[in-house]
Short mmCIF file of C-alpha atoms in Angstrom, two decimals:
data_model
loop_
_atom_site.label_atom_id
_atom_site.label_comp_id
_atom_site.label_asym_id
_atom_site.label_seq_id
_atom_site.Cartn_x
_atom_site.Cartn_y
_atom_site.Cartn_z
CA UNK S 1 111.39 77.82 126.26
CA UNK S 2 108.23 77.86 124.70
CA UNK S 3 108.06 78.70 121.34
CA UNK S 4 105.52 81.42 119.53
CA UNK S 5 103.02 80.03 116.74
CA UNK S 6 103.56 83.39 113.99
CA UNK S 7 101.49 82.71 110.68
CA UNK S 8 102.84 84.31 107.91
CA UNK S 9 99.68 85.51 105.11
CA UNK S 10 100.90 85.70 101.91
CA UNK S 11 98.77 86.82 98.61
CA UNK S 12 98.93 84.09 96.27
CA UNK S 13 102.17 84.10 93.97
CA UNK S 14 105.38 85.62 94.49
CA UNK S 15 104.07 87.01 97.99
CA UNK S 16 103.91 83.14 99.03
CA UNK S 17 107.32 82.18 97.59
CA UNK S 18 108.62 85.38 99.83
CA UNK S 19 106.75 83.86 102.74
CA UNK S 20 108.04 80.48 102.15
CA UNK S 21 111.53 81.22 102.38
CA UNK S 22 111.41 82.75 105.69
CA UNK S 23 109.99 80.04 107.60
CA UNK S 24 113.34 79.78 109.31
CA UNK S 25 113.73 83.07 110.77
CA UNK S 26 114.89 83.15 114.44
CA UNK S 27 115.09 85.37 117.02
CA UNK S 28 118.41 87.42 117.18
CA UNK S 29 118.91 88.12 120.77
CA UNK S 30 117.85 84.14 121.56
CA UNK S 31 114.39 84.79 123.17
CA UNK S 32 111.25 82.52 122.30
CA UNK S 33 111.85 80.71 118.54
CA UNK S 34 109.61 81.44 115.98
CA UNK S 35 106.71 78.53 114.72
CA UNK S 36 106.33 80.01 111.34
CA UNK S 37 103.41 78.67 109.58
CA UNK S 38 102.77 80.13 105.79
CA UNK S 39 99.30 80.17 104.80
CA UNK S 40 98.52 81.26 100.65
CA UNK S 41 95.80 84.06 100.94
CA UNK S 42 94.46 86.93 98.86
CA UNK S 43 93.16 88.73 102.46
CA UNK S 44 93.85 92.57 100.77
CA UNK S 45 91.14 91.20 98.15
CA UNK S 46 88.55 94.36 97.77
CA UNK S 47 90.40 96.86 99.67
CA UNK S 48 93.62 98.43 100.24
CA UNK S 49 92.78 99.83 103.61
CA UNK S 50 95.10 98.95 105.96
CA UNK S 51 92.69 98.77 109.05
CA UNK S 52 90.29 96.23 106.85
CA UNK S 53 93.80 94.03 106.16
CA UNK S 54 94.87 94.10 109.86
CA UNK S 55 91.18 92.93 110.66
CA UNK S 56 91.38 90.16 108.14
CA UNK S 57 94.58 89.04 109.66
CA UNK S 58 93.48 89.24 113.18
CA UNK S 59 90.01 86.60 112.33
CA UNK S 60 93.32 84.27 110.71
CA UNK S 61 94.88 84.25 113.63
CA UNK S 62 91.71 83.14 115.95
CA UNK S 63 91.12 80.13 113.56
CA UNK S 64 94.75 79.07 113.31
CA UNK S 65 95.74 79.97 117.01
CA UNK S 66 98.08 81.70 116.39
CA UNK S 67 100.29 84.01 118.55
CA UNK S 68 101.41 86.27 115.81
CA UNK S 69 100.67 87.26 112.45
CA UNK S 70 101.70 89.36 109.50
CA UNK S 71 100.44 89.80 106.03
CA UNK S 72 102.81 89.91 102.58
CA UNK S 73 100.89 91.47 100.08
CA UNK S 74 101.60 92.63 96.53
CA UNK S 75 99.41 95.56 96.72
CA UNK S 76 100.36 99.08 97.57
CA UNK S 77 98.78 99.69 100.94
CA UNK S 78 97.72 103.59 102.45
CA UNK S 79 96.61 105.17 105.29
CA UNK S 80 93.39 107.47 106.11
CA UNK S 81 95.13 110.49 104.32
CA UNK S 82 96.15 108.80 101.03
CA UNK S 83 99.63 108.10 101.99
CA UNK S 84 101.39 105.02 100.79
CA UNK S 85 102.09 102.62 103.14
CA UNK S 86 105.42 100.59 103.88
CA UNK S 87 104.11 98.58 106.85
CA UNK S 88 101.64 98.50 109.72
CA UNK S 89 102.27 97.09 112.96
CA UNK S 90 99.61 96.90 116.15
CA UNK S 91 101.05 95.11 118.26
CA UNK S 92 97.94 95.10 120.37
CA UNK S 93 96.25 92.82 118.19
CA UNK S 94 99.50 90.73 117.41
CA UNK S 95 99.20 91.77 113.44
CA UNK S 96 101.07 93.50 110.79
CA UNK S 97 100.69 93.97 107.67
CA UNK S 98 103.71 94.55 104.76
CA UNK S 99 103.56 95.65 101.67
CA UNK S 100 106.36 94.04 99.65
CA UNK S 101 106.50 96.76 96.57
CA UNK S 102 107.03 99.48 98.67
CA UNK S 103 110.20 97.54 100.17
CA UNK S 104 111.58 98.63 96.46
CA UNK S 105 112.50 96.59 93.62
CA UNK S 106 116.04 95.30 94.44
CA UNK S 107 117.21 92.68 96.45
CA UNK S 108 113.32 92.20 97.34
CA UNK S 109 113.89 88.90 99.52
CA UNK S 110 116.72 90.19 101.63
CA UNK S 111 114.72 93.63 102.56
CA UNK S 112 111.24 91.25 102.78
CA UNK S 113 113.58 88.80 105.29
CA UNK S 114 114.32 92.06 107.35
CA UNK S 115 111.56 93.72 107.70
CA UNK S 116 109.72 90.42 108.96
CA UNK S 117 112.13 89.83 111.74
CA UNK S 118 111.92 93.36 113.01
CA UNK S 119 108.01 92.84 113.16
CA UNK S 120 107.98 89.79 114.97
CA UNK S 121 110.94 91.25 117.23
CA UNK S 122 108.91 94.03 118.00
CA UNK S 123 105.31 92.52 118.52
CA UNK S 124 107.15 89.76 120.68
CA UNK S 125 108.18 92.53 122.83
CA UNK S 126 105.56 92.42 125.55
CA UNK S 127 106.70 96.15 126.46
CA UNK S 128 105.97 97.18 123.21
CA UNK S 129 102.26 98.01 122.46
CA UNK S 130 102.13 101.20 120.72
CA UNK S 131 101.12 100.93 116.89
CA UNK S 132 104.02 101.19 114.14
CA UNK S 133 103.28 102.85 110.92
CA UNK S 134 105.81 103.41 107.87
CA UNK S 135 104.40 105.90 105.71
CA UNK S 136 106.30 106.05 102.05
CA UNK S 137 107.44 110.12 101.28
CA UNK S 138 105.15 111.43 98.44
CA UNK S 139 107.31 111.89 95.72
CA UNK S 140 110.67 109.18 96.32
CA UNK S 141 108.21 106.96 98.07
CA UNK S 142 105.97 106.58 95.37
CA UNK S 143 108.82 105.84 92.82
CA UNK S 144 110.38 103.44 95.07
CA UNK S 145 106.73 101.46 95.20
CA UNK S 146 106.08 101.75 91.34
CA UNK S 147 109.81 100.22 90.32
CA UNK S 148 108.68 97.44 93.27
CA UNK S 149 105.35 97.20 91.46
CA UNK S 150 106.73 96.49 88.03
CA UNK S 151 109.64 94.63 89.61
CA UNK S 152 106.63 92.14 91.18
CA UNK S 153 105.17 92.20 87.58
CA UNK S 154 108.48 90.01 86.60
CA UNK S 155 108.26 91.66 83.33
CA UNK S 156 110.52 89.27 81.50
CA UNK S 157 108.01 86.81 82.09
CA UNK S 158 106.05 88.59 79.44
CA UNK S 159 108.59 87.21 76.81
CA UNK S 160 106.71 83.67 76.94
CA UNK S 161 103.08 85.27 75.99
CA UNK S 162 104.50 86.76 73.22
CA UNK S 163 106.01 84.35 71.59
CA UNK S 164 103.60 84.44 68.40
CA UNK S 165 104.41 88.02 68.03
CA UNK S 166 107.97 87.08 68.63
CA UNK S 167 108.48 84.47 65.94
CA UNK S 168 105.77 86.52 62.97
CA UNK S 169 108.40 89.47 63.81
CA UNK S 170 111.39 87.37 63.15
CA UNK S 171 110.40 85.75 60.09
CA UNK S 172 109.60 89.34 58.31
CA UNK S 173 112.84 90.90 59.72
CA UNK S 174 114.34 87.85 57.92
CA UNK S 175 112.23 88.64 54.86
CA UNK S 176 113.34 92.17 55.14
CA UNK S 177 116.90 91.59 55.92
CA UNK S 178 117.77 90.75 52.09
CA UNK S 179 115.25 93.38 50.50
CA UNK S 180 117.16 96.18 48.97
CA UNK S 181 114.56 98.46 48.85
CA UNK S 182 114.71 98.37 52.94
CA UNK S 183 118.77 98.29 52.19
CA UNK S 184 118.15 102.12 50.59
CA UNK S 185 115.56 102.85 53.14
CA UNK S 186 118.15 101.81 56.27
CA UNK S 187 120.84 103.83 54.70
CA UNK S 188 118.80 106.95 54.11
CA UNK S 189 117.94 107.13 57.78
CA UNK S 190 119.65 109.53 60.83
CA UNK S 191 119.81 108.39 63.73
CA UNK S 192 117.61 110.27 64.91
CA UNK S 193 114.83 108.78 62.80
CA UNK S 194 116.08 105.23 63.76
CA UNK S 195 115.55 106.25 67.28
CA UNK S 196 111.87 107.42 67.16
CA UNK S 197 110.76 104.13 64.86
CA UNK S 198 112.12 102.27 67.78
CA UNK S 199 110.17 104.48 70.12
CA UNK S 200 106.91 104.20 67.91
CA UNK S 201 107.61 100.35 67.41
CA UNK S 202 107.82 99.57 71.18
CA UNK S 203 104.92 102.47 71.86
CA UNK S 204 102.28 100.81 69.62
CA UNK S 205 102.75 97.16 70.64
CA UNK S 206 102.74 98.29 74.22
CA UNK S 207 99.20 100.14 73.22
CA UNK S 208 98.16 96.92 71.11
CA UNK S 209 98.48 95.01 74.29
CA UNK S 210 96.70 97.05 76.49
CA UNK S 211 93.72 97.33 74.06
CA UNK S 212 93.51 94.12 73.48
CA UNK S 213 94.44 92.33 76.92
CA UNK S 214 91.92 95.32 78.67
CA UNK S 215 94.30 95.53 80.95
CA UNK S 216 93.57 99.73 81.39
CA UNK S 217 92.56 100.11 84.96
CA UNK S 218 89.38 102.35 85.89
CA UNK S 219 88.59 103.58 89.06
CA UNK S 220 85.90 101.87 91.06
CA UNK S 221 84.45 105.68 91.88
CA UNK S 222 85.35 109.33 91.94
CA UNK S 223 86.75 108.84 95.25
CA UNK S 224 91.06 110.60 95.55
CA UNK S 225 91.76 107.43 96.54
CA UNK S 226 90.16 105.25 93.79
CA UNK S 227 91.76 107.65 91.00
CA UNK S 228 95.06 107.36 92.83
CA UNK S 229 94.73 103.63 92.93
CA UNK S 230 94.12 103.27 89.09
CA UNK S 231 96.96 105.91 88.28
CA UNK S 232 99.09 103.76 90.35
CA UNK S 233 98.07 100.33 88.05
CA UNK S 234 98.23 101.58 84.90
CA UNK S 235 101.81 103.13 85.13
CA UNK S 236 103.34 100.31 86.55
CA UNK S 237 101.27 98.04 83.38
CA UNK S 238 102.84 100.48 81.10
CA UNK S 239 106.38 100.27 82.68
CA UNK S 240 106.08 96.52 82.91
CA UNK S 241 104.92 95.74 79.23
CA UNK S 242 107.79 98.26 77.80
CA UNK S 243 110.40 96.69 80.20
CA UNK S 244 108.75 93.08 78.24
CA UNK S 245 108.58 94.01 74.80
CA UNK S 246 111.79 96.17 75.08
CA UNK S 247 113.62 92.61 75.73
CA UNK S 248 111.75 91.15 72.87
CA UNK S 249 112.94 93.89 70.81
CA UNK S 250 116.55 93.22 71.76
CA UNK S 251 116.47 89.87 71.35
CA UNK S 252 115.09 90.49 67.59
CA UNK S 253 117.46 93.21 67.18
CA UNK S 254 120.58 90.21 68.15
CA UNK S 255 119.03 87.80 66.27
CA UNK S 256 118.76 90.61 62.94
CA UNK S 257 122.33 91.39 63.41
CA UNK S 258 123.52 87.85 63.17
CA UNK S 259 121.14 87.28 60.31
CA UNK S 260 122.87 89.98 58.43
CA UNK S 261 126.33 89.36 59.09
CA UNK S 262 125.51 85.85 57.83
CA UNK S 263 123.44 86.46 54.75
CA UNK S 264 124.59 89.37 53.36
CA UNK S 265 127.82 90.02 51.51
CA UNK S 266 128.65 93.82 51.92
CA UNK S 267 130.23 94.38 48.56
CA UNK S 268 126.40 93.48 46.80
CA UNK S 269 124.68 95.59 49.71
CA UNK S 270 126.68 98.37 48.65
CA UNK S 271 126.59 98.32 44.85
CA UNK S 272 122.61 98.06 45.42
CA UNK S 273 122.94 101.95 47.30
CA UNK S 274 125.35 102.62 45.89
CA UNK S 275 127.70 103.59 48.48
CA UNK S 276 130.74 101.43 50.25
CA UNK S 277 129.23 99.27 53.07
CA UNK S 278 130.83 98.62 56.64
CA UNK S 279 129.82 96.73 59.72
CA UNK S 280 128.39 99.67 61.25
CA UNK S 281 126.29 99.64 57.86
CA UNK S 282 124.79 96.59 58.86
CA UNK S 283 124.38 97.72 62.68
CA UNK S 284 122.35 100.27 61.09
CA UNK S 285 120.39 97.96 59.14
CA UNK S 286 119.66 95.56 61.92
CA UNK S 287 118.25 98.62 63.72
CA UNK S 288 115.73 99.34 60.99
CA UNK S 289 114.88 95.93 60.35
CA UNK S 290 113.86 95.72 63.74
CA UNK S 291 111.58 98.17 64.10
CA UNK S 292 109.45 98.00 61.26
CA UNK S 293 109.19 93.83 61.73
CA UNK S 294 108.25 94.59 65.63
CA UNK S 295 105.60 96.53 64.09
CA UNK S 296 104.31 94.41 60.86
CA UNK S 297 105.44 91.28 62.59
CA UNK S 298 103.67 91.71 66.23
CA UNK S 299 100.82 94.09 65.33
CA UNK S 300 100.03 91.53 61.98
CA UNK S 301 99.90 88.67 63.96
CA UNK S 302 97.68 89.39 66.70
CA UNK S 303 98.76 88.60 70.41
CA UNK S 304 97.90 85.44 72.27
CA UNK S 305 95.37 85.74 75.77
CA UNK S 306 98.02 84.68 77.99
CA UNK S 307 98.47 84.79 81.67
CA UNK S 308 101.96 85.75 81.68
CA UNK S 309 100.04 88.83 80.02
CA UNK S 310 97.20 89.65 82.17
CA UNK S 311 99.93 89.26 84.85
CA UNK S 312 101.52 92.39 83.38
CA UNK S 313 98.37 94.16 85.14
CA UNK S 314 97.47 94.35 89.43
CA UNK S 315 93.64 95.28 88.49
CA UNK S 316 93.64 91.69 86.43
CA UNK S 317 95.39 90.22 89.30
CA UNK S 318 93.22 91.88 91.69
CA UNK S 319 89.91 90.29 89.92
CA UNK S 320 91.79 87.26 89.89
CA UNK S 321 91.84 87.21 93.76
CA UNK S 322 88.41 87.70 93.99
CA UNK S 323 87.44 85.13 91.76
CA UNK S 324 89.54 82.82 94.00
CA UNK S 325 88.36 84.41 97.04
CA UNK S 326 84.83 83.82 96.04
CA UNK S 327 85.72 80.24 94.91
CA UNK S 328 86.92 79.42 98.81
CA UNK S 329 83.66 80.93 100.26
CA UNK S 330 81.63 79.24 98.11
CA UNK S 331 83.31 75.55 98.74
CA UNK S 332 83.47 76.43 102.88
CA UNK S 333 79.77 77.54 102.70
#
């Protein structure tokens, strides 16, 4: 039997690996196999339209001859009436397009694996040529596509670009570890207080990076969808640089812990405030420690320009694919 030529379109990065690792899907019921072919291409660049993607698609498929093709993008797709968008199908052009954070944020290759087969199953189908549209519910649907957004962000890449922060933050905790003055401060504290200076740690190195990355998204006009669009960016940037510096802060919080144990000898802790000292005492004082070097250690330091960082952000991605978009039209022309 002859086989079908499908190209799979992938935006650059994690889209691609996606797209990479299904090149040996098969039919199910035995029919025609599958010529995957996985081509590395920011074609949502400009627009999140879903006709304008399907088009782009389409003028792939002339040059590549191609039977089939579907699109993997990154980007949170919508319809006409502003509804998020889980996939497209016409099968009367042969194209489809998917967008992989509204597939959720777990088990993103198995769901990304499925989805693709039942596309090509169904555009295969020469009975079938009515178009298929998923439309995301308003209020689940667009949770579901901003844990998938942040999920896509791969915040504990962020770790990496903040490793400057990272290290000035555990060399004052270390400082601060064997102060007593923070010994009398730590045990003075609820637990309540401890919990909003971790709060107010983690808030204002979050807000340090977004002032100084620029990574706050504005809307391109004063258009529902535009505002929607930007609304949609800048939570999942929040979400994904508190998910990053939230790991940094546990990590520092380990590494304070096992500091203390090591350092300190309880008995001179407690003659210093004057109260008996346990190992929840030094739990305590880890806590502390932690929060106020996140703050003097990662807001004193400054933060490195880092792409693991800009990453953290779809509108600096987004201006990335255009810059390689324009790149590729400048070299064909």
């Amino acid at each position: 039997m002859e086989s079908i030529r499908v190209g799979l379109v992938a935006d650059p990065a994690a889209p691609t690996v996606i797209a990479r690792r299904l090149t040996d899907l098969r039919p199910l019921d035995g029919r025609n196999a599958w010529q995957i072919t996985v081509l590395s291409e920011p074609f949502t660049t400009g627009s999140e339209a879903v006709d304008i993607a399907v088009a782009r698609l389409q003028d792939h498929a002339r040059r590549q001859h191609w039977d089939l093709v579907i699109g993997l993008t990154e980007l949170p797709l919508h319809d006409s009436e502003g509804r998020h968008l889980l996939v497209e199908a016409d099968p009367e052009r042969q194209a489809a397009v998917l967008s992989l954070p509204a597939l959720g944020g777990l088990r993103m290759h198995s769901r990304a694996r499925r989805a693709v087969r039942s596309l090509l199953t169904g555009m295969a189908d020469p009975n079938t040529r009515e178009e298929h549209q998923v439309a995301l519910s308003r209020m689940r649907g667009r949770w579901r596509l901003l844990s998938g957004m942040v999920l896509a962000n791969r915040p504990w890449l962020l770790v990496p670009g903040l490793k400057s922060a990272l290290v000035a933050a555990l060399a004052t905790s270390a400082v601060a570890t064997i102060n007593s003055t923070v010994w009398l401060l730590a045990s003075s504290l609820s637990w309540w207080r401890l919990v909003v200076a971790t709060v107010a740690s983690i808030a204002l190195v979050v807000g340090w990076l977004v002032i100084d990355g620029e990574l706050w998204d504005r809307p391109d006009d004063d258009s529902p969808s535009a505002r929607e669009r930007s609304r949609l960016y800048n939570a999942s940037t929040l979400l994904t640089l508190t998910v990053g510096v939230l790991i940094c802060y546990v990590a520092l919080y380990v590494v304070n812990l096992a500091w203390a144990y090591f350092i300190l000898d309880p008995d001179l802790v407690g003659s210093s405030v004057n109260a008996p000292v346990g190992p929840g005492d030094l739990f305590v004082l880890a806590w502390f420690v932690a929060s106020a070097a996140t703050v003097g250690g990662g807001l004193g330091s400054g933060l490195e320009s880092d792409e693991s960082i800009r990453a953290a952000a779809y509108s600096k991605r987004e201006q990335d694919r255009r810059e390689r978009l324009a790149r590729e039209q400048s070299a064909d022309s």
